[in-house]
Amino acid sequence: MTQVAVINTGGTIAMGMDAESDSVKPTDEHAMERLIPLLEKYANVKMDHYLNIPSPHMTPEIMYQLAQRVHHYLEDKSIAGVVVTHGTDTLEETAYFLDLVESSEKPVIVTGAMRSSNELGADGPVNLVHSVRTAVDPSSSNRGTIVVFNDEIHAARFVTKTHTSNVATFQSPQYGTIGQITHKQIKYYLPPLPREHYTVDKADASVPLIKATAGMSPEWLKFLLEPGIDGVVIEALGQGNLPPSIMPVIRELSSRKIPVVMVSRCFNGFVQDTYGYEGGGKQLKELGVIFSNGLNGQKARIKLIVALETSRDIERLKEYFSF
Ligand code: ASP
């Protein structure tokens, strides 16, 4: 029987509702182990209890260590694919990190749960079973890292958490799902998407993510000009415009050759050099701001952290972000 590695990192899927404190927490250390019998119909599962952290405790450095572990299993000829269980809050960031740094054709699947193991309608068991089924399905080959959740398959690059508590939280707003899971089938609608890959040996760049708002004060951004900032991601307004009040900070970052990557705070559409006014996209492009399309702010930040391990050259980074 095919072998699949399941690497647990924690999150609600590994937690339970504690009646005494009326809160969800990692009370049950065997929550994941108990799911193994459900998976054995589809694969021999090697379950690795790597971490048990809530995903707000995840960091790029831990993502890097996790990527090493995923790679270790993928190198093993007897393993068909890897499933990572993860808290949903930062799941999309870890999934995208793995997508960027792992080049294997074997599937890497990230999943989790919105309801803990002892809550009514717990979704962890079905999400994990679907993930293992997806991992052993030949059509999952060469798709990079994918997210399996609530009967759907999403590309790591496009998926995002859209609801605080609903089990249908993971959506790919601009592009939709790449596949569905039914009782009998793993059904992809599209051939594998083009992939990009970066070789890194750490992930410790300091990259803040800033959200643009009406009436921003440059005072709020003073820290960006202090030593130790390696790059900045800005969720800009609309098609890629910023309030004029913060342009002095952007100009200073640009003159210091600190990469500034711009995405839109709109979750659909592209940033472009359309507007020619103070703070408009045209001016930002001329200043060397890197335009990123199709990524949300948190994922552009992950990409910049990864990309900075390969190059600090603004032109090279622009090429990376044009993918
Ligand atoms: N707060 C939890 C976490 O991300 C939520 C979840 O797992 O769904 O760890």
CSV table of C-alpha atoms and ligand atoms in Angstrom, one decimal:
chain,number,residue,atom,x,y,z
A,1,MET,CA,0.0,0.0,0.0
A,2,THR,CA,1.2,3.5,-0.8
A,3,GLN,CA,2.8,5.4,2.1
A,4,VAL,CA,2.0,9.0,3.1
A,5,ALA,CA,3.8,11.1,5.8
A,6,VAL,CA,1.5,13.2,7.9
A,7,ILE,CA,3.4,15.9,9.7
A,8,ASN,CA,1.4,17.5,12.6
A,9,THR,CA,2.1,21.1,13.6
A,10,GLY,CA,-0.9,21.8,15.8
A,11,GLY,CA,-3.9,24.1,15.4
A,12,THR,CA,-7.5,23.5,16.1
A,13,ILE,CA,-7.4,20.1,14.3
A,14,ALA,CA,-5.3,18.9,17.2
A,15,MET,CA,-7.2,20.8,19.9
A,16,GLY,CA,-10.4,20.1,21.9
A,17,MET,CA,-13.1,22.2,23.6
A,18,ASP,CA,-12.3,22.4,27.3
A,19,ALA,CA,-15.6,22.6,29.2
A,20,GLU,CA,-14.1,23.9,32.4
A,21,SER,CA,-12.5,27.0,30.8
A,22,ASP,CA,-15.0,27.2,27.9
A,23,SER,CA,-12.1,27.6,25.5
A,24,VAL,CA,-10.5,25.6,22.7
A,25,LYS,CA,-7.0,24.5,23.5
A,26,PRO,CA,-4.5,21.6,23.0
A,27,THR,CA,-6.0,19.4,25.7
A,28,ASP,CA,-5.9,16.1,24.0
A,29,GLU,CA,-2.5,14.8,23.0
A,30,HIS,CA,-4.0,11.8,21.2
A,31,ALA,CA,-6.4,13.8,19.0
A,32,MET,CA,-4.3,13.1,15.8
A,33,GLU,CA,-3.4,9.5,16.6
A,34,ARG,CA,-7.1,8.6,16.9
A,35,LEU,CA,-7.5,9.6,13.2
A,36,ILE,CA,-5.0,7.0,11.9
A,37,PRO,CA,-7.6,4.2,11.6
A,38,LEU,CA,-9.7,6.4,9.3
A,39,LEU,CA,-6.7,6.9,7.0
A,40,GLU,CA,-5.6,3.3,6.7
A,41,LYS,CA,-8.1,2.5,4.1
A,42,TYR,CA,-6.3,4.8,1.7
A,43,ALA,CA,-2.6,4.6,2.7
A,44,ASN,CA,0.0,3.5,5.2
A,45,VAL,CA,0.4,6.6,7.3
A,46,LYS,CA,3.6,7.6,9.0
A,47,MET,CA,2.4,10.1,11.5
A,48,ASP,CA,5.0,12.6,12.7
A,49,HIS,CA,4.0,14.7,15.8
A,50,TYR,CA,6.5,17.4,14.9
A,51,LEU,CA,4.9,20.4,16.7
A,52,ASN,CA,1.8,21.2,18.6
A,53,ILE,CA,1.5,25.0,18.3
A,54,PRO,CA,-1.4,27.3,17.5
A,55,SER,CA,-0.7,28.8,14.1
A,56,PRO,CA,-0.4,32.4,15.4
A,57,HIS,CA,2.8,31.1,17.0
A,58,MET,CA,4.2,30.1,13.6
A,59,THR,CA,7.2,32.0,12.2
A,60,PRO,CA,9.1,32.0,8.9
A,61,GLU,CA,12.0,30.3,10.7
A,62,ILE,CA,9.7,27.5,11.9
A,63,MET,CA,8.3,27.3,8.3
A,64,TYR,CA,11.9,26.8,7.1
A,65,GLN,CA,12.5,24.0,9.6
A,66,LEU,CA,9.2,22.4,8.6
A,67,ALA,CA,10.2,22.7,4.9
A,68,GLN,CA,13.4,20.7,5.7
A,69,ARG,CA,11.3,18.0,7.3
A,70,VAL,CA,8.8,17.9,4.4
A,71,HIS,CA,11.8,17.6,2.0
A,72,HIS,CA,13.3,14.8,4.1
A,73,TYR,CA,10.1,12.7,3.7
A,74,LEU,CA,9.8,13.5,0.0
A,75,GLU,CA,13.3,12.3,-0.6
A,76,ASP,CA,12.2,8.9,0.7
A,77,LYS,CA,11.3,6.7,-2.3
A,78,SER,CA,8.7,4.8,-0.3
A,79,ILE,CA,6.7,8.0,0.5
A,80,ALA,CA,4.1,9.1,-2.2
A,81,GLY,CA,3.4,12.5,-0.6
A,82,VAL,CA,3.3,14.6,2.5
A,83,VAL,CA,0.3,16.0,4.4
A,84,VAL,CA,0.9,18.9,6.9
A,85,THR,CA,-1.7,19.6,9.5
A,86,HIS,CA,-1.7,23.2,10.6
A,87,GLY,CA,-3.8,25.9,12.4
A,88,THR,CA,-5.9,27.8,9.9
A,89,ASP,CA,-4.9,31.3,11.0
A,90,THR,CA,-1.6,31.3,9.2
A,91,LEU,CA,-2.1,28.2,7.1
A,92,GLU,CA,-1.9,30.1,3.8
A,93,GLU,CA,1.5,31.6,4.7
A,94,THR,CA,3.1,28.2,5.6
A,95,ALA,CA,1.5,26.6,2.5
A,96,TYR,CA,2.9,29.3,0.2
A,97,PHE,CA,6.3,29.1,1.9
A,98,LEU,CA,6.4,25.3,1.2
A,99,ASP,CA,5.2,26.0,-2.3
A,100,LEU,CA,8.1,28.4,-3.0
A,101,VAL,CA,10.9,26.3,-1.5
A,102,GLU,CA,10.0,22.7,-2.4
A,103,SER,CA,10.4,21.6,-6.0
A,104,SER,CA,9.4,17.9,-5.8
A,105,GLU,CA,6.7,16.6,-8.1
A,106,LYS,CA,5.3,14.6,-5.2
A,107,PRO,CA,2.2,16.3,-3.6
A,108,VAL,CA,2.5,18.4,-0.5
A,109,ILE,CA,-0.9,19.1,1.1
A,110,VAL,CA,-1.7,21.4,3.9
A,111,THR,CA,-4.9,21.0,5.9
A,112,GLY,CA,-6.5,21.8,9.3
A,113,ALA,CA,-9.9,22.3,10.9
A,114,MET,CA,-12.2,25.0,12.0
A,115,ARG,CA,-13.8,22.9,14.7
A,116,SER,CA,-11.8,21.1,17.3
A,117,SER,CA,-11.8,17.3,17.8
A,118,ASN,CA,-14.7,17.1,20.3
A,119,GLU,CA,-17.0,19.9,18.8
A,120,LEU,CA,-20.2,19.1,16.9
A,121,GLY,CA,-19.5,18.8,13.2
A,122,ALA,CA,-15.7,18.5,13.7
A,123,ASP,CA,-14.2,18.9,10.3
A,124,GLY,CA,-10.6,17.7,11.1
A,125,PRO,CA,-11.3,14.0,10.4
A,126,VAL,CA,-12.8,14.6,6.9
A,127,ASN,CA,-10.2,17.2,5.9
A,128,LEU,CA,-7.4,14.8,6.9
A,129,VAL,CA,-8.9,11.8,5.1
A,130,HIS,CA,-9.4,14.0,2.0
A,131,SER,CA,-5.8,15.1,2.2
A,132,VAL,CA,-4.5,11.6,2.3
A,133,ARG,CA,-6.7,10.6,-0.6
A,134,THR,CA,-5.5,13.5,-2.5
A,135,ALA,CA,-1.8,12.7,-1.7
A,136,VAL,CA,-2.1,9.2,-3.1
A,137,ASP,CA,-4.0,10.3,-6.3
A,138,PRO,CA,-1.7,10.3,-9.4
A,139,SER,CA,-3.4,13.5,-10.6
A,140,SER,CA,-1.9,15.4,-7.7
A,141,SER,CA,1.5,15.1,-9.2
A,142,ASN,CA,3.5,18.3,-9.9
A,143,ARG,CA,1.0,20.7,-8.4
A,144,GLY,CA,3.3,22.1,-5.8
A,145,THR,CA,1.8,22.7,-2.4
A,146,ILE,CA,-2.0,22.6,-2.3
A,147,VAL,CA,-4.6,23.2,0.4
A,148,VAL,CA,-7.3,20.6,0.9
A,149,PHE,CA,-10.2,21.9,3.0
A,150,ASN,CA,-14.0,21.4,3.0
A,151,ASP,CA,-14.1,19.1,0.0
A,152,GLU,CA,-12.0,21.6,-2.1
A,153,ILE,CA,-8.5,21.8,-3.5
A,154,HIS,CA,-6.8,25.2,-3.7
A,155,ALA,CA,-3.4,26.3,-5.0
A,156,ALA,CA,-1.3,27.6,-2.1
A,157,ARG,CA,-0.5,30.7,-4.1
A,158,PHE,CA,-4.1,31.9,-4.4
A,159,VAL,CA,-5.9,30.5,-1.3
A,160,THR,CA,-6.8,32.7,1.7
A,161,LYS,CA,-8.8,32.4,5.0
A,162,THR,CA,-12.0,34.4,4.4
A,163,HIS,CA,-14.2,33.6,7.4
A,164,THR,CA,-13.3,33.6,11.1
A,165,SER,CA,-15.3,30.5,12.0
A,166,ASN,CA,-17.1,28.9,9.0
A,167,VAL,CA,-15.8,25.6,7.8
A,168,ALA,CA,-15.9,27.0,4.2
A,169,THR,CA,-13.3,29.6,5.2
A,170,PHE,CA,-10.7,28.8,2.6
A,171,GLN,CA,-11.4,30.5,-0.8
A,172,SER,CA,-9.3,31.5,-3.8
A,173,PRO,CA,-11.1,34.8,-4.5
A,174,GLN,CA,-9.5,35.7,-7.9
A,175,TYR,CA,-9.1,32.3,-9.4
A,176,GLY,CA,-11.4,29.8,-7.6
A,177,THR,CA,-10.6,26.2,-6.6
A,178,ILE,CA,-8.4,24.0,-8.7
A,179,GLY,CA,-10.3,20.9,-7.8
A,180,GLN,CA,-13.0,19.2,-5.8
A,181,ILE,CA,-13.1,16.0,-3.7
A,182,THR,CA,-16.2,13.8,-3.9
A,183,HIS,CA,-16.9,10.4,-2.3
A,184,LYS,CA,-15.2,8.6,-5.2
A,185,GLN,CA,-13.0,11.1,-7.0
A,186,ILE,CA,-10.2,13.6,-6.7
A,187,LYS,CA,-11.2,15.9,-9.6
A,188,TYR,CA,-8.9,18.7,-10.8
A,189,TYR,CA,-10.3,21.1,-13.4
A,190,LEU,CA,-7.0,22.4,-14.6
A,191,PRO,CA,-3.6,20.9,-15.6
A,192,PRO,CA,-0.8,21.7,-13.2
A,193,LEU,CA,0.0,25.4,-13.0
A,194,PRO,CA,3.4,26.8,-13.7
A,195,ARG,CA,5.7,26.7,-10.6
A,196,GLU,CA,8.5,28.8,-9.2
A,197,HIS,CA,11.2,27.6,-6.9
A,198,TYR,CA,13.8,29.2,-4.6
A,199,THR,CA,16.7,27.5,-2.8
A,200,VAL,CA,17.1,29.0,0.7
A,201,ASP,CA,19.1,28.0,3.8
A,202,LYS,CA,17.2,30.2,6.2
A,203,ALA,CA,14.2,32.6,6.4
A,204,ASP,CA,15.0,35.4,8.8
A,205,ALA,CA,14.6,38.6,6.8
A,206,SER,CA,12.8,41.3,8.7
A,207,VAL,CA,9.9,42.3,6.4
A,208,PRO,CA,7.0,44.3,7.9
A,209,LEU,CA,3.6,44.4,6.2
A,210,ILE,CA,1.9,47.7,6.1
A,211,LYS,CA,-1.8,48.4,5.2
A,212,ALA,CA,-2.5,51.7,3.5
A,213,THR,CA,-5.4,53.8,4.9
A,214,ALA,CA,-7.0,57.2,4.2
A,215,GLY,CA,-5.2,59.8,6.3
A,216,MET,CA,-2.1,57.8,7.1
A,217,SER,CA,0.6,59.6,9.1
A,218,PRO,CA,4.3,59.3,8.2
A,219,GLU,CA,4.9,59.2,11.9
A,220,TRP,CA,3.4,55.7,12.0
A,221,LEU,CA,6.0,54.4,9.6
A,222,LYS,CA,9.1,55.9,11.2
A,223,PHE,CA,10.3,52.5,12.3
A,224,LEU,CA,10.7,51.5,8.7
A,225,LEU,CA,13.7,53.8,8.5
A,226,GLU,CA,15.5,52.3,11.5
A,227,PRO,CA,18.3,49.8,11.0
A,228,GLY,CA,17.4,46.2,10.5
A,229,ILE,CA,14.5,46.4,8.0
A,230,ASP,CA,15.3,44.2,5.0
A,231,GLY,CA,12.2,45.0,2.9
A,232,VAL,CA,8.6,46.2,3.2
A,233,VAL,CA,5.3,45.0,1.8
A,234,ILE,CA,2.5,47.5,1.4
A,235,GLU,CA,-1.1,46.7,0.8
A,236,ALA,CA,-1.9,49.8,-1.2
A,237,LEU,CA,-5.2,51.3,-2.1
A,238,GLY,CA,-7.2,50.3,-5.2
A,239,GLN,CA,-5.0,49.8,-8.3
A,240,GLY,CA,-1.9,50.6,-6.4
A,241,ASN,CA,-1.9,54.1,-4.9
A,242,LEU,CA,-0.8,55.6,-1.6
A,243,PRO,CA,-1.7,58.6,0.5
A,244,PRO,CA,0.7,61.5,-0.4
A,245,SER,CA,1.5,61.9,3.3
A,246,ILE,CA,3.6,58.8,3.4
A,247,MET,CA,5.5,59.4,0.1
A,248,PRO,CA,8.5,60.9,1.9
A,249,VAL,CA,9.0,57.5,3.7
A,250,ILE,CA,8.6,55.6,0.4
A,251,ARG,CA,11.2,57.9,-1.3
A,252,GLU,CA,13.6,57.4,1.5
A,253,LEU,CA,13.3,53.6,1.4
A,254,SER,CA,13.8,53.8,-2.4
A,255,SER,CA,16.9,55.9,-2.1
A,256,ARG,CA,18.3,53.4,0.5
A,257,LYS,CA,17.5,50.6,-2.0
A,258,ILE,CA,15.3,48.8,0.5
A,259,PRO,CA,12.8,46.8,-1.5
A,260,VAL,CA,9.2,47.9,-1.3
A,261,VAL,CA,6.7,45.4,-2.7
A,262,MET,CA,3.2,46.7,-3.4
A,263,VAL,CA,0.0,44.6,-3.5
A,264,SER,CA,-3.5,45.9,-3.4
A,265,ARG,CA,-5.7,45.8,-0.3
A,266,CYS,CA,-8.5,44.8,-2.7
A,267,PHE,CA,-8.6,41.0,-2.9
A,268,ASN,CA,-9.4,41.0,-6.6
A,269,GLY,CA,-7.6,42.7,-9.5
A,270,PHE,CA,-4.1,43.9,-10.2
A,271,VAL,CA,-1.8,46.7,-9.2
A,272,GLN,CA,-0.8,48.9,-12.1
A,273,ASP,CA,0.9,52.2,-12.9
A,274,THR,CA,-2.4,53.8,-13.9
A,275,TYR,CA,-2.6,57.0,-11.9
A,276,GLY,CA,-0.3,59.9,-12.3
A,277,TYR,CA,-1.0,62.0,-9.2
A,278,GLU,CA,1.2,62.3,-6.0
A,279,GLY,CA,1.2,58.8,-4.5
A,280,GLY,CA,-0.3,57.3,-7.7
A,281,GLY,CA,1.0,54.0,-9.2
A,282,LYS,CA,2.9,55.8,-12.0
A,283,GLN,CA,5.0,57.7,-9.4
A,284,LEU,CA,5.5,54.5,-7.4
A,285,LYS,CA,6.7,52.6,-10.4
A,286,GLU,CA,9.2,55.4,-11.2
A,287,LEU,CA,10.5,55.2,-7.7
A,288,GLY,CA,11.3,51.5,-8.2
A,289,VAL,CA,8.4,50.1,-6.1
A,290,ILE,CA,8.0,46.4,-7.0
A,291,PHE,CA,4.5,45.6,-8.2
A,292,SER,CA,3.1,42.2,-7.2
A,293,ASN,CA,0.1,40.7,-8.7
A,294,GLY,CA,-2.2,37.8,-7.6
A,295,LEU,CA,-0.7,37.7,-4.0
A,296,ASN,CA,-2.3,39.1,-0.9
A,297,GLY,CA,-0.1,41.1,1.6
A,298,GLN,CA,0.8,38.2,3.9
A,299,LYS,CA,1.8,36.0,1.0
A,300,ALA,CA,3.8,38.8,-0.8
A,301,ARG,CA,5.7,39.1,2.6
A,302,ILE,CA,6.5,35.4,2.6
A,303,LYS,CA,7.7,35.6,-1.0
A,304,LEU,CA,9.9,38.6,-0.2
A,305,ILE,CA,11.4,36.9,2.8
A,306,VAL,CA,12.2,33.8,0.6
A,307,ALA,CA,13.4,35.9,-2.3
A,308,LEU,CA,15.7,38.0,-0.2
A,309,GLU,CA,17.6,34.8,0.6
A,310,THR,CA,18.4,34.6,-3.1
A,311,SER,CA,19.0,38.2,-4.1
A,312,ARG,CA,18.8,41.8,-2.7
A,313,ASP,CA,19.0,43.3,-6.2
A,314,ILE,CA,15.8,45.3,-6.9
A,315,GLU,CA,15.7,44.4,-10.6
A,316,ARG,CA,16.1,40.7,-9.8
A,317,LEU,CA,13.4,41.0,-7.2
A,318,LYS,CA,11.1,42.6,-9.8
A,319,GLU,CA,11.6,39.6,-12.1
A,320,TYR,CA,10.7,37.3,-9.2
A,321,PHE,CA,7.5,39.2,-8.5
A,322,SER,CA,6.5,39.3,-12.2
A,323,PHE,CA,5.9,35.5,-12.0
B,1,ASP,N1,-6.4,29.8,16.0
B,1,ASP,C1,-6.3,28.4,15.4
B,1,ASP,C2,-4.9,28.3,14.8
B,1,ASP,O1,-4.7,28.9,13.8
B,1,ASP,C3,-7.3,28.3,14.4
B,1,ASP,C4,-7.4,27.0,13.7
B,1,ASP,O2,-6.5,26.2,13.7
B,1,ASP,O3,-8.3,26.8,12.9
B,1,ASP,O4,-4.1,27.6,15.4
